[in-house]
XYZ file of C-alpha atoms in Angstrom:
699
model
C 40.106 -23.497 11.002
C 38.905 -23.245 7.526
C 35.622 -22.543 7.581
C 35.014 -23.292 11.846
C 35.484 -27.393 10.551
C 37.981 -29.093 12.461
C 39.756 -31.661 9.877
C 40.904 -35.075 11.284
C 43.710 -36.477 9.127
C 44.162 -40.374 10.270
C 47.528 -40.524 9.652
C 48.907 -44.318 10.675
C 52.653 -44.142 10.669
C 54.781 -46.760 13.134
C 55.433 -44.732 16.235
C 51.781 -44.015 17.287
C 50.678 -44.854 20.246
C 46.130 -45.234 19.510
C 45.263 -47.944 18.159
C 43.042 -48.242 14.622
C 40.516 -48.799 16.817
C 40.731 -45.457 18.027
C 41.349 -42.940 15.683
C 37.959 -44.728 14.049
C 36.479 -43.423 16.752
C 37.669 -40.373 16.913
C 36.969 -39.973 13.065
C 33.449 -40.677 13.569
C 32.222 -39.245 16.664
C 34.429 -36.366 17.499
C 35.137 -34.592 13.976
C 31.015 -34.389 13.120
C 30.194 -33.206 16.752
C 32.682 -30.599 15.983
C 32.085 -29.391 12.399
C 28.752 -29.041 14.185
C 30.086 -26.155 16.506
C 30.991 -22.587 14.449
C 28.369 -20.112 14.918
C 29.204 -16.838 15.656
C 31.665 -16.172 18.719
C 32.514 -19.412 18.939
C 30.035 -21.300 19.586
C 27.124 -23.804 18.393
C 23.596 -22.322 17.431
C 22.517 -22.199 21.615
C 21.814 -26.082 21.269
C 18.493 -25.285 19.417
C 19.635 -26.590 16.143
C 23.161 -27.752 14.805
C 23.480 -27.710 10.691
C 26.109 -25.688 8.394
C 23.892 -22.242 9.571
C 26.407 -19.436 11.078
C 24.012 -18.330 13.840
C 24.317 -14.224 15.102
C 21.670 -13.473 17.704
C 20.125 -9.669 18.504
C 18.491 -9.189 22.071
C 16.747 -6.049 22.958
C 19.264 -7.175 26.608
C 21.917 -7.543 23.923
C 25.339 -5.581 24.066
C 27.232 -3.707 20.722
C 30.486 -3.491 22.392
C 30.679 -6.547 23.618
C 28.381 -9.204 22.527
C 29.396 -10.796 19.781
C 26.490 -11.941 18.296
C 26.477 -16.103 19.631
C 23.029 -16.110 21.040
C 25.030 -16.806 25.092
C 26.341 -13.148 23.879
C 23.382 -11.312 21.429
C 24.071 -7.982 20.028
C 21.452 -4.770 21.313
C 21.098 -3.131 17.344
C 19.743 -4.870 14.004
C 22.490 -2.865 12.675
C 25.441 -4.451 14.597
C 24.477 -7.416 13.358
C 24.298 -6.647 9.754
C 27.603 -5.223 10.009
C 29.508 -8.286 11.356
C 28.038 -10.759 8.592
C 29.534 -8.213 6.518
C 32.457 -8.448 8.009
C 32.381 -12.571 8.221
C 33.716 -14.307 5.223
C 31.654 -17.192 5.545
C 29.391 -15.045 3.636
C 28.533 -16.557 0.450
C 29.421 -19.573 1.259
C 27.445 -20.503 3.934
C 23.684 -19.227 4.768
C 23.660 -17.093 7.558
C 20.942 -16.008 10.130
C 19.919 -13.368 12.250
C 17.959 -14.671 14.857
C 16.156 -11.668 16.728
C 14.931 -12.076 19.765
C 11.702 -10.358 20.506
C 10.721 -7.456 21.612
C 10.694 -3.323 19.434
C 14.037 -2.611 17.715
C 13.938 1.783 17.622
C 15.731 2.384 14.179
C 17.320 5.968 15.089
C 18.152 5.352 11.372
C 17.334 3.155 8.190
C 18.679 -0.434 7.697
C 21.352 0.411 5.027
C 21.679 -3.024 2.544
C 24.571 -2.184 -0.402
C 25.666 -5.327 -2.545
C 28.780 -5.548 0.754
C 25.937 -7.340 2.639
C 24.208 -9.798 -0.002
C 24.988 -13.917 0.690
C 24.636 -16.236 -2.713
C 22.054 -18.222 -4.101
C 23.478 -20.714 -2.049
C 24.413 -19.192 1.197
C 21.472 -16.552 1.921
C 21.471 -14.079 4.594
C 18.085 -14.177 6.604
C 17.170 -11.474 9.074
C 14.191 -14.162 10.877
C 12.489 -14.266 14.439
C 14.153 -16.367 16.514
C 12.907 -19.472 16.526
C 10.437 -20.790 18.379
C 9.205 -16.846 19.092
C 6.087 -16.843 20.331
C 6.088 -12.308 20.708
C 6.962 -9.921 17.739
C 10.056 -8.529 16.564
C 9.045 -4.831 15.377
C 10.945 -3.071 13.878
C 10.232 0.802 14.556
C 10.634 4.473 12.836
C 8.723 6.412 15.685
C 9.552 7.239 19.741
C 7.113 6.198 22.514
C 5.144 8.989 24.102
C 4.488 8.545 27.323
C 3.675 11.347 30.714
C 0.596 13.188 29.270
C -1.462 15.026 31.667
C -4.692 14.948 30.958
C -7.742 16.625 31.698
C -11.278 16.368 32.883
C -12.061 16.128 29.139
C -10.508 13.575 28.243
C -7.417 16.388 26.666
C -4.008 15.217 27.562
C -1.201 16.633 25.730
C 2.854 15.900 26.738
C 5.818 17.046 25.194
C 8.192 15.415 22.603
C 11.570 14.155 23.145
C 13.819 14.386 20.496
C 11.850 15.900 18.204
C 14.096 18.561 15.593
C 12.203 21.600 15.698
C 10.094 21.988 12.385
C 9.757 18.603 12.110
C 5.805 17.602 11.669
C 5.408 13.764 12.171
C 1.993 13.139 10.109
C 0.710 9.973 11.453
C 0.079 8.619 15.022
C -1.233 5.369 17.104
C -2.559 5.141 19.805
C -3.193 1.693 22.343
C -2.180 -0.107 18.248
C -4.533 2.346 16.847
C -4.451 4.595 13.948
C -5.500 9.215 15.304
C -7.358 11.787 13.806
C -5.179 13.782 12.171
C -7.152 17.583 13.593
C -9.910 18.247 10.869
C -12.141 20.366 10.053
C -16.233 19.208 9.172
C -15.034 15.540 9.950
C -17.580 13.342 8.541
C -19.030 15.327 5.611
C -17.508 16.318 2.336
C -17.031 19.635 1.706
C -15.736 22.582 3.882
C -18.777 24.566 3.142
C -17.094 27.911 4.716
C -15.088 28.647 2.252
C -15.220 29.921 -1.425
C -12.134 29.623 -3.947
C -10.437 32.296 -5.231
C -7.411 32.102 -7.348
C -4.612 31.941 -4.738
C -6.806 30.094 -2.002
C -10.441 29.603 -0.087
C -11.753 33.200 1.728
C -13.523 32.009 4.426
C -17.594 32.921 5.156
C -18.165 33.338 8.554
C -14.384 34.211 9.241
C -11.589 32.069 11.850
C -8.502 32.982 13.064
C -5.712 29.979 13.143
C -2.303 30.290 15.571
C -0.641 28.765 13.263
C -2.123 28.759 9.390
C 1.271 27.871 7.670
C 0.521 24.603 9.404
C -2.557 23.784 7.981
C -3.139 21.805 4.824
C -5.969 22.467 2.568
C -7.416 18.822 1.093
C -9.308 17.868 -2.369
C -10.828 14.575 -3.033
C -12.930 13.551 -5.886
C -13.338 10.871 -8.753
C -9.625 9.274 -8.730
C -7.586 12.509 -7.647
C -6.940 13.605 -4.148
C -4.475 16.284 -3.240
C -3.823 18.308 -0.489
C -0.946 21.912 -0.396
C -0.225 23.811 2.245
C -1.181 27.276 3.162
C 1.573 29.941 3.018
C -0.484 32.249 5.480
C -3.758 33.772 6.664
C -4.369 37.469 4.736
C -7.799 39.028 6.768
C -9.926 35.574 6.084
C -8.444 34.072 2.542
C -6.332 30.801 3.086
C -3.425 31.683 0.293
C -1.839 28.643 -0.705
C 1.360 27.897 -0.377
C 3.661 27.236 -4.393
C 4.362 25.062 -5.889
C 1.789 23.071 -4.727
C -1.418 25.327 -5.500
C -0.044 26.177 -9.029
C 0.846 22.557 -9.959
C -2.553 21.244 -8.744
C -4.300 24.115 -11.034
C -2.274 22.926 -13.985
C -5.252 20.274 -14.397
C -8.230 20.767 -15.608
C -11.414 21.353 -14.051
C -12.483 19.093 -11.811
C -8.695 17.066 -11.475
C -7.537 20.335 -10.329
C -7.875 21.868 -6.787
C -11.315 23.220 -6.792
C -13.183 21.618 -4.452
C -12.075 21.638 -0.952
C -13.224 18.502 1.301
C -11.593 19.975 4.024
C -8.981 22.239 6.208
C -6.297 19.852 8.436
C -3.368 20.135 10.787
C -4.440 22.693 13.556
C -5.496 23.194 16.744
C -8.885 25.033 16.081
C -10.159 21.307 14.692
C -9.985 19.360 17.572
C -13.002 18.496 18.561
C -13.635 14.315 18.411
C -12.184 11.982 20.105
C -8.950 9.728 19.148
C -8.143 13.161 16.841
C -4.448 14.489 17.439
C -2.450 18.158 17.135
C 1.144 18.238 16.756
C 3.232 22.044 17.753
C 6.349 21.323 15.409
C 7.161 24.109 17.646
C 6.376 24.445 21.408
C 7.198 20.658 20.606
C 3.283 19.383 22.539
C 1.051 16.777 21.047
C -2.389 16.853 22.482
C -4.805 14.512 21.984
C -8.505 13.472 22.654
C -7.989 10.159 24.159
C -11.530 8.136 24.190
C -11.708 6.868 27.164
C -10.417 8.900 30.862
C -7.119 8.316 31.741
C -3.748 8.647 30.394
C -3.549 7.590 26.374
C -1.585 3.838 26.307
C 1.072 2.281 24.161
C 1.310 6.280 22.186
C 4.054 5.614 18.905
C 4.921 9.442 16.849
C 6.597 7.978 13.299
C 9.743 9.543 12.654
C 11.678 7.779 10.954
C 10.838 7.550 6.584
C 12.551 4.751 5.964
C 13.113 1.695 7.730
C 15.419 -0.553 5.275
C 16.762 0.807 2.385
C 18.727 -1.993 0.445
C 20.507 -0.253 -2.306
C 23.260 -2.540 -5.137
C 23.859 -0.335 -8.650
C 23.787 -1.348 -11.691
C 25.046 -4.652 -12.760
C 26.082 -5.162 -9.199
C 22.586 -5.842 -7.333
C 22.242 -5.806 -3.149
C 20.781 -10.022 -3.667
C 19.442 -13.133 -1.547
C 19.055 -11.783 1.186
C 15.816 -12.665 3.686
C 13.320 -11.453 6.405
C 11.108 -13.706 7.852
C 8.880 -12.920 10.640
C 9.520 -9.674 11.276
C 7.403 -6.356 12.143
C 8.044 -3.158 9.916
C 5.611 -0.400 12.195
C 5.855 3.284 12.924
C 7.615 4.981 9.922
C 5.795 8.763 8.332
C 7.186 10.433 4.793
C 7.286 13.454 5.384
C 7.368 15.268 1.145
C 3.977 15.904 1.412
C 4.846 18.461 4.807
C 6.846 20.624 2.041
C 6.361 23.342 -0.527
C 5.530 20.416 -3.335
C 2.907 19.165 -0.590
C 1.168 16.388 -2.616
C -0.186 17.369 -6.156
C -1.287 13.766 -7.547
C -1.426 12.685 -11.212
C -2.736 9.198 -10.036
C -2.456 6.407 -8.263
C 0.631 7.531 -5.706
C 2.382 9.062 -8.329
C 3.162 12.560 -7.402
C 4.637 16.207 -9.505
C 7.524 17.846 -7.262
C 8.959 20.920 -8.549
C 7.439 24.249 -10.908
C 8.012 23.209 -14.254
C 4.816 21.929 -15.538
C 2.780 23.663 -18.044
C -1.285 23.435 -17.919
C -2.859 20.657 -19.744
C -5.751 19.414 -20.550
C -5.671 15.605 -20.954
C -5.236 15.616 -16.913
C -1.815 14.148 -16.479
C 1.568 15.712 -16.061
C 4.403 13.855 -17.820
C 7.176 13.764 -15.565
C 6.169 12.301 -12.440
C 7.855 10.607 -8.266
C 6.661 7.944 -6.660
C 5.487 8.046 -3.446
C 7.807 6.607 -0.410
C 8.735 3.522 0.388
C 9.330 3.253 4.082
C 11.021 -0.712 2.867
C 12.607 0.313 -0.048
C 14.951 -1.339 -3.213
C 16.823 -0.889 -5.387
C 18.763 -2.829 -7.495
C 18.044 -5.774 -5.292
C 17.437 -9.828 -6.507
C 16.040 -12.638 -5.467
C 15.974 -10.840 -1.989
C 12.265 -12.751 -0.286
C 10.065 -10.639 2.142
C 8.081 -13.915 3.903
C 6.034 -14.104 6.667
C 6.076 -10.529 7.501
C 3.717 -7.550 9.040
C 3.992 -4.310 7.835
C 1.244 -2.031 10.050
C 0.847 1.712 10.726
C 3.282 3.033 7.652
C 3.362 6.254 6.612
C 4.064 6.344 2.805
C 3.977 3.513 0.365
C 4.850 0.252 3.234
C 6.913 -1.031 0.721
C 8.444 -0.553 -2.665
C 10.049 -2.885 -5.254
C 12.794 0.294 -7.546
C 14.504 -0.122 -11.042
C 16.409 -3.131 -11.048
C 14.737 -4.819 -8.858
C 14.224 -8.289 -10.042
C 13.792 -12.045 -8.991
C 12.431 -11.017 -5.859
C 9.675 -12.481 -2.907
C 7.027 -10.537 -1.597
C 4.712 -14.058 0.123
C 3.294 -15.136 2.726
C 2.700 -11.575 4.451
C 0.441 -9.030 6.661
C 0.390 -5.349 5.087
C -2.544 -3.315 6.725
C -3.156 0.405 8.013
C -1.061 2.117 5.190
C -1.491 5.579 4.647
C -0.514 5.069 1.199
C -0.307 1.746 -1.083
C 1.118 -1.811 -0.107
C 3.786 -2.362 -2.585
C 4.740 -0.282 -5.813
C 7.051 -1.989 -8.258
C 8.788 -0.874 -10.764
C 9.577 3.168 -12.259
C 7.968 5.519 -15.486
C 11.462 6.906 -15.920
C 12.088 6.778 -19.963
C 15.040 4.213 -18.242
C 12.169 1.967 -16.209
C 10.129 1.778 -19.593
C 13.089 1.064 -21.516
C 15.805 -0.611 -20.014
C 19.115 -2.147 -19.981
C 19.365 -5.678 -18.475
C 20.133 -4.019 -15.349
C 18.041 -1.082 -15.166
C 15.439 -4.256 -15.833
C 12.525 -4.277 -13.109
C 11.868 -8.396 -13.438
C 10.550 -11.513 -12.360
C 8.458 -10.007 -9.321
C 6.353 -12.365 -7.254
C 3.737 -10.917 -5.187
C 2.159 -14.398 -3.424
C -0.415 -14.519 -1.114
C -0.404 -11.758 0.995
C -3.347 -9.909 3.285
C -3.520 -6.762 1.971
C -5.861 -4.332 3.618
C -6.865 -0.563 4.629
C -4.822 0.682 2.486
C -4.570 4.985 1.053
C -5.493 5.730 4.345
C -3.693 9.266 3.748
C -3.952 9.640 0.600
C -7.319 8.332 -1.171
C -6.076 7.793 -4.960
C -3.661 4.592 -3.978
C -4.160 1.526 -5.103
C -3.832 -1.779 -2.672
C -0.836 -2.810 -5.387
C 0.303 -0.624 -8.196
C 2.648 -1.433 -10.310
C 4.726 0.318 -13.172
C 6.614 -0.546 -16.448
C 8.078 -3.726 -16.038
C 7.511 -7.946 -16.962
C 7.354 -10.725 -15.646
C 6.146 -9.138 -12.295
C 2.988 -12.404 -10.550
C 0.853 -11.440 -8.796
C -1.087 -14.222 -7.198
C -3.758 -14.946 -4.398
C -3.492 -12.852 -2.558
C -6.228 -10.401 -0.504
C -6.907 -7.558 -1.444
C -10.121 -5.829 0.637
C -11.376 -1.961 1.594
C -8.616 0.114 -0.423
C -10.219 4.052 -1.246
C -9.667 3.434 -4.831
C -8.638 0.831 -7.391
C -6.993 -3.145 -5.460
C -4.539 -3.683 -8.402
C -3.611 -0.735 -10.675
C -1.017 -2.077 -14.082
C 0.173 0.495 -16.536
C 1.284 4.313 -16.818
C 1.277 6.622 -20.241
C -2.601 6.500 -21.280
C -0.628 5.044 -24.735
C 1.488 8.032 -25.095
C 4.706 6.283 -24.341
C 3.294 3.162 -26.267
C 5.539 2.710 -29.523
C 3.761 4.545 -32.013
C 2.482 7.234 -29.548
C -1.445 6.158 -29.094
C -3.154 9.608 -27.422
C -5.654 7.226 -25.519
C -7.320 10.145 -23.265
C -10.152 12.282 -25.483
C -7.983 15.279 -25.498
C -4.663 14.006 -26.855
C -2.004 13.721 -28.694
C -0.349 11.637 -31.251
C 3.556 12.061 -29.591
C 2.411 14.976 -27.525
C 4.895 12.732 -24.867
C 7.244 12.266 -27.519
C 8.345 9.663 -30.389
C 8.105 5.471 -29.404
C 9.247 3.572 -32.239
C 10.215 0.466 -29.803
C 8.000 -0.812 -27.255
C 7.764 -0.300 -23.336
C 9.326 -2.937 -20.481
C 5.733 -3.531 -19.794
C 5.085 -7.057 -21.060
C 3.993 -11.226 -19.365
C 2.939 -10.128 -16.009
C -0.079 -12.052 -14.904
C -2.334 -11.272 -12.194
C -4.268 -14.187 -11.355
C -6.433 -15.909 -8.256
C -6.697 -12.924 -6.022
C -9.931 -11.709 -4.044
C -10.654 -8.076 -3.889
C -13.372 -6.444 -1.184
C -14.709 -3.889 -0.705
C -12.422 -1.458 -2.497
C -13.289 2.376 -4.380
C -14.751 2.952 -0.161
C -13.649 6.829 -0.977
C -13.414 7.666 -4.421
C -14.629 5.781 -7.899
C -13.733 5.744 -11.626
C -11.798 2.701 -10.611
C -12.231 -1.509 -10.277
C -11.093 -4.240 -8.672
C -8.048 -4.606 -11.020
C -6.946 -1.363 -13.389
C -4.580 -1.044 -16.186
C -3.736 1.860 -18.826
C -1.325 1.290 -22.139
C 0.341 -1.426 -23.741
C 0.493 -4.853 -21.467
C 2.775 -6.048 -24.507
C 3.617 -6.540 -28.050
C 1.184 -9.857 -28.553
C -1.610 -12.076 -26.531
C 1.797 -14.024 -25.999
C 4.001 -11.875 -24.493
C 0.865 -9.892 -22.829
C -1.780 -9.155 -19.462
C -3.049 -12.164 -18.198
C -5.989 -11.756 -16.210
C -7.580 -14.838 -14.846
C -9.131 -16.834 -11.837
C -9.689 -13.439 -9.686
C -12.856 -12.620 -8.143
C -13.545 -9.042 -6.973
C -16.767 -8.676 -4.932
C -18.382 -5.989 -2.724
C -17.717 -2.954 -4.424
C -19.302 0.209 -1.886
C -21.932 0.396 -3.975
C -22.417 4.363 -5.224
C -18.648 4.153 -6.830
C -18.935 4.561 -10.557
C -16.177 2.064 -11.755
C -15.356 -1.032 -14.733
C -14.622 -3.683 -12.620
C -12.425 -5.474 -14.370
C -11.058 -1.614 -15.853
C -9.152 -1.627 -19.328
C -8.396 2.407 -19.856
C -6.727 4.463 -22.331
C -4.231 2.631 -24.431
C -5.211 -0.763 -22.638
C -3.444 -3.676 -25.433
C -3.425 -7.022 -25.632
C -5.386 -8.405 -22.517
C -6.185 -11.494 -21.825
C -9.361 -11.844 -19.549
C -10.650 -15.576 -18.679
C -12.928 -17.339 -15.817
C -12.567 -14.060 -13.981
C -15.479 -13.439 -11.760
C -17.882 -9.809 -10.027
C -20.269 -10.322 -7.070
C -21.588 -8.232 -5.409
C -20.520 -5.243 -7.631
C -24.196 -3.258 -8.621
C -22.749 0.118 -11.316
C -22.827 2.986 -9.452
C -22.946 6.593 -9.858
C -20.282 9.473 -10.689
C -20.059 11.787 -7.177
C -18.183 15.301 -7.985
C -19.157 16.528 -4.235
C -22.413 18.840 -4.050
C -23.387 22.007 -5.898
C -24.329 24.748 -4.701
C -21.256 25.522 -2.233
C -18.076 28.313 -2.922
C -15.629 24.967 -3.826
C -18.198 23.693 -5.751
C -18.134 21.895 -9.753
C -20.420 23.884 -11.453
C -21.453 22.244 -14.281
C -20.700 18.125 -13.176
C -21.780 18.381 -9.743
C -25.127 18.261 -11.280
C -24.729 14.572 -11.892
C -23.725 13.427 -8.581
C -25.828 10.519 -7.487
C -27.566 11.076 -10.595
C -25.841 10.162 -13.273
C -25.086 6.413 -13.639
C -21.298 4.897 -14.699
C -19.886 2.025 -15.527
C -19.899 -1.717 -15.547
C -18.138 -5.023 -15.227
C -16.243 -4.655 -18.248
C -15.119 -0.946 -19.938
C -12.640 1.573 -20.155
C -11.413 5.553 -21.829
C -10.070 4.982 -24.809
C -8.376 1.050 -24.406
C -6.733 0.426 -28.082
C -8.526 -3.102 -27.731
C -6.999 -6.197 -28.338
C -8.628 -7.329 -25.099
C -10.621 -11.059 -25.281
C -12.720 -12.248 -22.775
C -13.322 -16.214 -22.214
C -15.317 -17.690 -19.628
C -16.081 -14.274 -16.977
C -19.051 -14.603 -14.380
C -20.233 -10.864 -14.888
C -23.670 -9.815 -14.389
C -23.410 -7.715 -18.057
C -20.894 -10.297 -19.768
C -21.390 -8.079 -23.340
C -21.717 -4.686 -21.918
C -17.933 -2.467 -22.419
C -19.418 1.028 -20.630
C -16.905 3.219 -22.371
C -16.994 4.308 -25.602
C -20.441 6.208 -24.566
C -18.675 8.415 -23.612
C -14.612 9.137 -24.805
C -13.939 9.810 -27.656
C -10.259 10.986 -29.520
C -10.232 13.405 -33.199
C -6.921 12.176 -33.930
C -8.113 8.455 -33.436
C -11.246 6.418 -35.695
C -13.222 5.024 -33.052
C -11.515 2.334 -30.573
C -11.504 -0.360 -28.818
C -10.344 -2.165 -31.950
C -10.795 -6.375 -31.265
C -12.895 -7.063 -28.361
C -13.970 -10.961 -28.158
C -16.521 -12.210 -26.520
C -16.591 -16.080 -25.928
C -18.208 -18.290 -23.177
C -19.034 -16.041 -20.833
C -21.905 -15.934 -17.596
C -24.557 -13.942 -17.308
C -24.043 -14.063 -12.941
C -26.552 -12.997 -10.531
C -25.310 -14.306 -7.595
C -23.076 -17.117 -5.066
C -24.891 -19.541 -7.383
C -23.780 -19.579 -10.781
C -20.133 -19.408 -9.719
C -18.430 -22.831 -9.990
C -17.238 -23.767 -5.758
C -13.069 -23.744 -7.264
C -12.640 -21.134 -8.551
C -14.150 -18.608 -5.152
C -12.354 -21.028 -3.170
C -8.870 -20.785 -4.757
C -8.932 -16.926 -5.183
C -7.236 -15.152 -1.971
C -4.963 -15.994 0.314
C -4.185 -19.996 0.882
C -3.099 -20.199 4.326
C -0.868 -18.465 5.818
C 1.207 -19.603 9.170
C 3.563 -18.026 11.834
C 4.135 -16.808 14.807
C 2.430 -13.311 13.789
C -1.052 -14.617 12.061
C -1.603 -16.220 15.260
C -2.478 -13.289 17.312
């Protein structure tokens, strides 16, 4: 019957042979019992609970053809359950839960959701680990590798099944650990065997490569990291691929592709345990096992996307929850292309060949790093108590039109790029209508660590053009650059086009008479540890561009604790960079964050960045607060800082188009701090995650 509920009408008629007492028993006992049925497959939730919720089940021993999605006859795949939910006439009227039994669900294509998969505000759709599960539910984009053959040196090989010809996944995992993609000069900061020339690098000591066209060159210095593919080897020269090489060198020194940090992805670089190399032509993978015997539990990521949620403007995908699930083993293949990975900043890259040389160190048009789990035009989506582990792009991307979504109680670790990125960079993102607005998203109580494993220039959390984003009670640790970065454009996209870079010119990126969407964002009660582990010139929190139109709708940064920065890394811990405006910082803490130095690599080699390298390890850089050419309107109240009145930046940053900046700096009641004893205990205790429960956290 309608909604699966049997209605018993108590019609007392003269001809009935049943007494009123029997009818009463039927109405009080039988009807509620029948009403408790009505889940998928015509049964209740397997006796586990009775409610108005519709339940479907998925199991690695299920069957998509003969199963009806009940507890007794579960589906085999999550996508089959998604299709059943989509067709369920009760969707939007009653809550629907897809209960996924423990196991690994290896995807052959992304799970795609659009507005037809939506629940409603009063009846959400939930995809979750089956209740009382103690083992993980892993949604995987990888393929397991077995049947290794190992020699006496523990060099192990295996063939990769079903890999599309020419495909080159960029990560490999063994025993739940990330392996090292074969690279030169491991453990050193510069490849000393190469001199830079106009089209690439020339060898000092000749070396031939089996497949030079598969090699990548990598540069990592200051806040930049770039990866460009080699086109070919001509005699002793590695000729670089375009447009990657040309794009990388549109930036001025020291931010171009001058310094050669290392080369990657050649069998000749297999030199130390835990290194791997995949030959895409023979489809054979080679791995140096750190221990004797065959590698165990080896996984090669092949999919780029695990979940793709995309509605449309005015018709978002909405009211879906993912709970107690693990998302793992996805890669990102764009850096394999002729575009390579030319980072402007914080994982935002150049694609195509229409870029002109610049002096400011930034390009106007950039593109986001791919999200392995991606939302666009999505509303009221919740990720609760999930794990994001072993991912090759940005773990979770909330793109244009993402509104009122909640990212809470999750674990993010071992991510190639950023863990969470929110908002975009197009004009549509900067000044959107209501449907395109990225707004009111919550990032709360997440444990984020070891991000930027392949792309050092990325932050743990990155926020573009958004309004009402709240980042609170997260713990972010072991990031190669900043822990959190928010804002974009260095003032050039803001109302009036403020030139927040030393050689920038007003209006060079357009004339704007209205402010951007950036307003009413908040970063509070977070704990940041062990940031700037690879690069420098970043911070615990990095901002750029105007963050509102006044203090009332500006960025609030409060109750955060930042400690244990890499000592050598030059940094402004609370870093208000170019164009930053209307930021209030109150009762934040900086502990054990000594002033570091500049690092442009060593001098005296063929790719050294001269004369900048002369300052490496010598020139001090940064303070607890500061930034290069913020507008100002920055307020510091009651913070606990080593040097509470030292604003670093005006000493080194100037622009002839504007008077001395910043303006309207306010310092009130800030406390000189040398140890934890100087900080109220309640501030320390409330910073970071505040208790996370669930079966996945007990492992």
